Coordinates of C-alpha atoms in Angstrom, one line a residue:
X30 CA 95.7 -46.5 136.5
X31 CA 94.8 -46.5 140.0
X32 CA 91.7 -48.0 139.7
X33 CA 92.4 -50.0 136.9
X34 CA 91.0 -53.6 137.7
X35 CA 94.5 -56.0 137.6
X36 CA 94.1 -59.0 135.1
X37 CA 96.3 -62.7 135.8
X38 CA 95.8 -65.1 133.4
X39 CA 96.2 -68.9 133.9
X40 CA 97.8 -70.4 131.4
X41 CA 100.4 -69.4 128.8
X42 CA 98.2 -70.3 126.0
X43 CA 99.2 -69.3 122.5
X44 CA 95.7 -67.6 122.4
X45 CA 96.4 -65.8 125.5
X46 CA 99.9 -64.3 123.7
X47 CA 98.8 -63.6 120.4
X48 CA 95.7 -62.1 121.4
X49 CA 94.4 -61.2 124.3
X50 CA 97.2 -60.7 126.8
X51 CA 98.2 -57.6 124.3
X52 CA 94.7 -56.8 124.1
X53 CA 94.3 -56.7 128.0
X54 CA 97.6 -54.4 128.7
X55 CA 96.2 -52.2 125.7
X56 CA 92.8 -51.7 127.5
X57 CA 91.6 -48.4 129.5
X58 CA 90.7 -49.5 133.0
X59 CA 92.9 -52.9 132.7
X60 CA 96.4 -53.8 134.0
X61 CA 97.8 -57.2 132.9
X62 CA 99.7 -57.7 136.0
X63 CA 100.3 -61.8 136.3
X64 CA 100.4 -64.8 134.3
X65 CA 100.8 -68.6 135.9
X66 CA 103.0 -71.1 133.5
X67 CA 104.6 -73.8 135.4
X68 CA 107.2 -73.0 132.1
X69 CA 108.8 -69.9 133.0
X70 CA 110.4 -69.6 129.8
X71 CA 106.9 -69.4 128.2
X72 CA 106.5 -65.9 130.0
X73 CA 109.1 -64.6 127.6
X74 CA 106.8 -63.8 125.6
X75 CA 104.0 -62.0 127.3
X76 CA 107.1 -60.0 128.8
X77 CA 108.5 -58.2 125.8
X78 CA 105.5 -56.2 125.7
X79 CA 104.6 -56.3 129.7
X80 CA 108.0 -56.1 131.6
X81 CA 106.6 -56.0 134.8
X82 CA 104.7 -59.0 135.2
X83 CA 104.3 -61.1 138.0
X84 CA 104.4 -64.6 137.0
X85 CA 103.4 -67.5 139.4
X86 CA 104.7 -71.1 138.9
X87 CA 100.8 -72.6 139.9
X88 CA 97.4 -71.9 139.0
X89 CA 96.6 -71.9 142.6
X90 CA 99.3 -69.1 143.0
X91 CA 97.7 -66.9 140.7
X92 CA 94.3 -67.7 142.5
X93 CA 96.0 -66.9 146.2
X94 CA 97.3 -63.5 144.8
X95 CA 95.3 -61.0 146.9
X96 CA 97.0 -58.1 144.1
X97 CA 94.4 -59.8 141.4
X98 CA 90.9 -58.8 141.1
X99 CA 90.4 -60.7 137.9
X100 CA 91.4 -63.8 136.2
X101 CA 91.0 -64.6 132.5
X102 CA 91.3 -68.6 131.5
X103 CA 92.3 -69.6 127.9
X104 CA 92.7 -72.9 129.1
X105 CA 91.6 -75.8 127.2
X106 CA 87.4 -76.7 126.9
X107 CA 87.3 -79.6 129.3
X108 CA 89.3 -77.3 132.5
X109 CA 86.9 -74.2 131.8
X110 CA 84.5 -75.1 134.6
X111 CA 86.3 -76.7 137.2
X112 CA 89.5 -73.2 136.8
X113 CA 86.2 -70.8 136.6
X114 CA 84.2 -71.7 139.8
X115 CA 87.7 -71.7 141.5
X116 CA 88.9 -68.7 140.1
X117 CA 84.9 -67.8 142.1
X118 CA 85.5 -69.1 144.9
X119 CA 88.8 -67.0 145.4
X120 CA 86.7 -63.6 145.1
X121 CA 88.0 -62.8 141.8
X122 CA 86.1 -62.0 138.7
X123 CA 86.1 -64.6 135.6
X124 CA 86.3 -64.5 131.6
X125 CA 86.7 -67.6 130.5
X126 CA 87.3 -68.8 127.0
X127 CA 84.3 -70.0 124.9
X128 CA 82.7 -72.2 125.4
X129 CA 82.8 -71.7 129.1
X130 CA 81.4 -75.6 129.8
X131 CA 80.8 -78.6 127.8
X132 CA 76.9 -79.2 128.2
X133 CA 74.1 -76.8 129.3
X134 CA 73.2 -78.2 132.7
X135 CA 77.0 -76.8 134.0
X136 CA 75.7 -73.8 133.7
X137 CA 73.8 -73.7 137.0
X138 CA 76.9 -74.3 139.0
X139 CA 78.5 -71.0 137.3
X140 CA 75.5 -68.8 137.6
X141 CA 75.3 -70.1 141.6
X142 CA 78.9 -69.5 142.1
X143 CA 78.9 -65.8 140.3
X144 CA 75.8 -64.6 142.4
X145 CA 77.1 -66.0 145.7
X146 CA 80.7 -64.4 145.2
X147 CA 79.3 -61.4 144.1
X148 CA 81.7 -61.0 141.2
X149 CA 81.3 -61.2 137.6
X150 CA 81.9 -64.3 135.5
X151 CA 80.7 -64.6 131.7
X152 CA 82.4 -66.2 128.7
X153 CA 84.7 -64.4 126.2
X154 CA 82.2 -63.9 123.1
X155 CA 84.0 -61.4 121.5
X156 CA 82.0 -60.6 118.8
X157 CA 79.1 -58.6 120.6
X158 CA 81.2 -55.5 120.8
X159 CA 82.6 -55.8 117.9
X160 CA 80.6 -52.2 116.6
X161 CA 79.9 -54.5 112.8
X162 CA 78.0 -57.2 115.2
X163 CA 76.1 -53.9 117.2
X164 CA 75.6 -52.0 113.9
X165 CA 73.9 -55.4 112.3
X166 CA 71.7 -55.9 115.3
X167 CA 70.6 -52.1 115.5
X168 CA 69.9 -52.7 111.9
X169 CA 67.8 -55.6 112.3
X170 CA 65.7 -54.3 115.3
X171 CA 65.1 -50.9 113.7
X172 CA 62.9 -52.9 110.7
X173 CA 65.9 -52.7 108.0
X174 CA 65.2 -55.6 106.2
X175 CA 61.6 -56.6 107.2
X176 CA 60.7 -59.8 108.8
X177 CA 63.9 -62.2 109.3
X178 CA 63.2 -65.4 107.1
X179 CA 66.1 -67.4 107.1
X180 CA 70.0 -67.5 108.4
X181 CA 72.9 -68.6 106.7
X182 CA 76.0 -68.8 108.4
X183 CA 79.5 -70.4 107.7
X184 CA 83.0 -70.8 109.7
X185 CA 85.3 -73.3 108.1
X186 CA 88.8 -73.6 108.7
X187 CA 91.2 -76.6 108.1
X188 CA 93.8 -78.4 111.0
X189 CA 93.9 -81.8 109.5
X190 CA 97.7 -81.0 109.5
X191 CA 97.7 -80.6 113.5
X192 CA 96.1 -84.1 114.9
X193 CA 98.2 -82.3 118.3
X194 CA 95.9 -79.4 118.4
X195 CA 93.5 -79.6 121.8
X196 CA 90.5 -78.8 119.1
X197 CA 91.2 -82.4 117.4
X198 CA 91.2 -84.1 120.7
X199 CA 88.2 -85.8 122.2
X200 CA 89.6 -85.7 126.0
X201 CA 90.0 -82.2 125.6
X202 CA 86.7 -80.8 124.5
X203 CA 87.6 -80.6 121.0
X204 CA 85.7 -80.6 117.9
X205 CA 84.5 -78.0 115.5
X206 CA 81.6 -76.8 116.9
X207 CA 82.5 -76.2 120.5
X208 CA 85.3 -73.9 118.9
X209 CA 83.9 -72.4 115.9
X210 CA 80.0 -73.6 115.9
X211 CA 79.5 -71.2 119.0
X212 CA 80.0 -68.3 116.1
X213 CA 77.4 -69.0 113.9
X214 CA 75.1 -70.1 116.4
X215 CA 75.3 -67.9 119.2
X216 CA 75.7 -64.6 116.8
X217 CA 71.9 -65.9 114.9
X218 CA 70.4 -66.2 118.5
X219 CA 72.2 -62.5 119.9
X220 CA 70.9 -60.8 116.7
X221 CA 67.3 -62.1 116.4
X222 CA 66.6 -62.6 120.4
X223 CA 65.3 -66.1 119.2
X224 CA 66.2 -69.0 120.7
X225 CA 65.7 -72.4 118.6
X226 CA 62.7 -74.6 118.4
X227 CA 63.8 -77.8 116.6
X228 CA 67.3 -78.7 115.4
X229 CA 65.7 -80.2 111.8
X230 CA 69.0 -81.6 110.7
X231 CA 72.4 -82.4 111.8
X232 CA 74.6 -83.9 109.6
X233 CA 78.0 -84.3 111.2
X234 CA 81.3 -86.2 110.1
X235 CA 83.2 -87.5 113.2
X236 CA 87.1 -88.0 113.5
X237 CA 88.6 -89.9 116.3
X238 CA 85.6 -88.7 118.2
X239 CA 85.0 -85.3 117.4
X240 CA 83.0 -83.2 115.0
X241 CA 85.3 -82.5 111.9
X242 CA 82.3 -81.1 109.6
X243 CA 78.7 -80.2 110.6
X244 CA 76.1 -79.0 108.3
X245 CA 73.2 -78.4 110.8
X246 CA 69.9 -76.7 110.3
X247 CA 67.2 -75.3 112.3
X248 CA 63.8 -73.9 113.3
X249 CA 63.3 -70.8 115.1
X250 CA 60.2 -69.1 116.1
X251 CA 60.2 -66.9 113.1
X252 CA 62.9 -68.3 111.1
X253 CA 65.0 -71.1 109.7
X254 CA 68.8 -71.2 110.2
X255 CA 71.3 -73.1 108.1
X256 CA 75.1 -73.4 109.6
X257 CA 78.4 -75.2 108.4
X258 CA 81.3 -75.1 110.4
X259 CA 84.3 -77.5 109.6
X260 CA 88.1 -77.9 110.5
X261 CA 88.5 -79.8 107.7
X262 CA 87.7 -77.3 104.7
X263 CA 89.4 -74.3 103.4
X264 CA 89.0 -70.9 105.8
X265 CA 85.9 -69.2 105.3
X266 CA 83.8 -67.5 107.1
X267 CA 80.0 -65.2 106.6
X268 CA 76.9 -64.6 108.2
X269 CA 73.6 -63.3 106.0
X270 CA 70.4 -62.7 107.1
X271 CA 67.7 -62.7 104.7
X272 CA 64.7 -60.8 105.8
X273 CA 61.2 -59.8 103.5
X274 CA 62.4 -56.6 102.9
X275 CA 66.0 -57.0 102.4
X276 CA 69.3 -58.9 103.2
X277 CA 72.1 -58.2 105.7
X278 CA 75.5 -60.1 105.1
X279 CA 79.0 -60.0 106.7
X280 CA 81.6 -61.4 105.0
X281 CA 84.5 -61.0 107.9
X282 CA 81.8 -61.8 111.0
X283 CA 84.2 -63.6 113.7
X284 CA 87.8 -63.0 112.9
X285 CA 87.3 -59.0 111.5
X286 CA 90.6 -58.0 110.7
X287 CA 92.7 -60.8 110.3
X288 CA 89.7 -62.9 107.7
X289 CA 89.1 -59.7 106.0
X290 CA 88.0 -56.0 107.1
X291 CA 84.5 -56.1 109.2
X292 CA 82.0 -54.8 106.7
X293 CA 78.2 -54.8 107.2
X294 CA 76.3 -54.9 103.2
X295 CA 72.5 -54.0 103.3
X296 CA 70.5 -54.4 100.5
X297 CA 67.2 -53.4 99.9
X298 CA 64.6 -54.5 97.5
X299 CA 62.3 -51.6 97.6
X300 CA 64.4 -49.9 95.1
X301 CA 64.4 -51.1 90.9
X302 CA 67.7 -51.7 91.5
X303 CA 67.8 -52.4 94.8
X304 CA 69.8 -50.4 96.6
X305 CA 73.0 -52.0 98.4
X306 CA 74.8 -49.8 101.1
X307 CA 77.7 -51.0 103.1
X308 CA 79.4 -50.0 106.0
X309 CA 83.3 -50.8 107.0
X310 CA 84.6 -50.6 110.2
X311 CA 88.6 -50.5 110.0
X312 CA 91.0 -51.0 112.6
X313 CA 88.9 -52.3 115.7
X314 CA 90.2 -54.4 118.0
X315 CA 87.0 -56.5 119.0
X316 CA 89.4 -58.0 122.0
X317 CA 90.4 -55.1 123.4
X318 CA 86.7 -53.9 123.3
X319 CA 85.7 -57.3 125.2
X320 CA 87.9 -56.2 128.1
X321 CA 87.2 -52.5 128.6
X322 CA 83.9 -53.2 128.7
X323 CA 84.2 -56.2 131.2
X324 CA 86.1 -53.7 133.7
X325 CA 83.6 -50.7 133.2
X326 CA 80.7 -53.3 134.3
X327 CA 83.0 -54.3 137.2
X328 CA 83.5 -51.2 138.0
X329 CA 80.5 -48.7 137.0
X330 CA 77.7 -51.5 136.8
X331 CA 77.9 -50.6 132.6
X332 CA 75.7 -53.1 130.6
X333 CA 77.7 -56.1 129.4
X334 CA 75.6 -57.6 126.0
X335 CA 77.0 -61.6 127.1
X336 CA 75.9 -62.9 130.4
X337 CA 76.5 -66.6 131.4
X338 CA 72.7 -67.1 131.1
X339 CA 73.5 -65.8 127.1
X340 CA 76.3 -68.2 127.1
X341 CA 74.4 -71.1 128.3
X342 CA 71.5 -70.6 125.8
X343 CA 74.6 -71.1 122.8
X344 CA 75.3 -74.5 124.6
X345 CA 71.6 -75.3 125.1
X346 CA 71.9 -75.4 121.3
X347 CA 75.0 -77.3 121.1
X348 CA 73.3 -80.0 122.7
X349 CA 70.7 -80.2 120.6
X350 CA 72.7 -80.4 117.5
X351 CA 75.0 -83.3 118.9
X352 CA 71.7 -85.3 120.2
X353 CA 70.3 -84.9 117.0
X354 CA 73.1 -86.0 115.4
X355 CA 73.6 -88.6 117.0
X356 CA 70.1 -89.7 116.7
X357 CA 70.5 -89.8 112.8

């Protein structure tokens, strides 16, 4: 583990616990070596399965430590921007929970900061080494199901029960789409290398000032696109692209192995019946994947599939869907 790059994370989020803290000290090339909680009893928790962590009572600790190469921030939407150009500025590399800012144009200030600091900064879209995501885009490129025609993609959940929860809270950054809309859209513009033309509809139910239900469509160059994402309905989740030669649907696209077990169904119509082959991939841990291959582009210069620049296109997006909402 010598030249494993060391990982401190700010914040004792439960997202950091449950999920990627483990997934970080599980990684080849990673050490988790340092959390920052002002609550030290909320480092409990991360210790049972990393007994040697350092933890700092201050962000700006964690920052300071010169024994930290990189930093990743679960902290809520509205602190991602202002904790990952810090994080920059103190020489250390960034992943930073989705979505990494709040509107497109913040972009620029990351992308500066990353090239001037020479480190690497991009957001944490899991699902792009996820080998289901990788298997469906291979699929698509290679001609498996003709010319894409039209997108259909859903992520619902329901937290009407937790008005607490950050994603329920305008000053936050909450809302549905910044936390679940970033699925469906950013995984229909990493699989067709399309980015959108016209946002044709947007119809979006508001609660206490943020989006609760969204049923947005779209134009692409080649394609339409048709998304629902809601915190308000029961969980559900699916992404199918339908193509002129046949269809490609994934019925466990975003949270593989806790929705359901990733599965990638291909069916063809140049067969009387057509033919309809799947594929199952068991067992992966898409966060642990996210991590090792952050640290073997930090460290080889390996090719990382989400770049701030991919990132920013997702939010690019965003924007369009909540100006065209509002405009409605």
């Amino acid at each position: 583990m010598a030249d494993a790059l060391r990982w401190g994370i700010l914040g004792a989020a439960n997202f950091a616990r449950n999920h990627m803290a483990p997934a970080i000290h599980a990684a080849k090339g990673a050490k988790l070596a340092a959390l920052a909680t002002s609550d030290p009893a909320k480092a409990d928790d991360f210790m049972a399965f990393c007994p040697d962590l350092k933890v700092h009572d201050s962000y700006e600790a964690l920052l300071a430590d010169a024994d930290i190469d990189a930093i990743y921030i679960p902290l809520p939407n509205h602190l991602h921007v202002e904790w990952s150009l810090k994080a920059l500025e103190a020489g250390k590399h960034v992943l930073c929970e989705k979505p990494m800012a709040m509107a497109a144009g913040e972009y620029e200030a990351l992308i500066a900061a990353r090239d001037a600091s020479g480190c690497f900064a991009t957001e944490a879209y899991m699902i792009v080494h996820h080998p289901q995501w990788q298997r469906a885009r291979a699929l698509y490129r290679e001609g498996a199901i003709g010319q894409l025609i039209h997108v259909e993609g859903l992520f619902c959940y329901d937290n009407s029960a937790d008005p607490a929860n950050v994603r329920n809270k305008p000053e936050t950054g909450g809302g549905g789409i910044p936390d679940i809309g970033v699925y469906t859209y950013g995984a229909t513009r990493w699989l067709s290398g399309e980015e959108h033309v016209e946002i044709t509809h947007a119809d979006v139910d508001f609660e206490n000032g943020v989006d609760v239900l969204a049923r947005v469509s779209a134009r692409f160059p080649s394609f339409s696109a048709h998304w629902v994402n809601s915190m308000r309905l029961h969980p559900f989740q699916q992404m199918t692209f339908v193509g002129s030669a046949g269809v490609i649907k994934m019925t466990a696209p975003f949270n593989a192995g806790v929705f359901g077990t990733a599965r990638v169904e291909l069916q063809r119509n140049d067969a009387s019946p057509p033919v309809i082959t799947e594929e199952r991939f068991p067992g992966v841990n898409q966060y642990t994947l996210q991590v090792e291959a952050f640290c073997a582009h930090v460290r080889d210069g390996a090719e990382y599939p989400w770049q701030l620049e991919d990132a920013r296109g997702t939010q690019a997006l965003i924007d369009a869907v909540f100006a065209r909402a509002h405009m409605g």
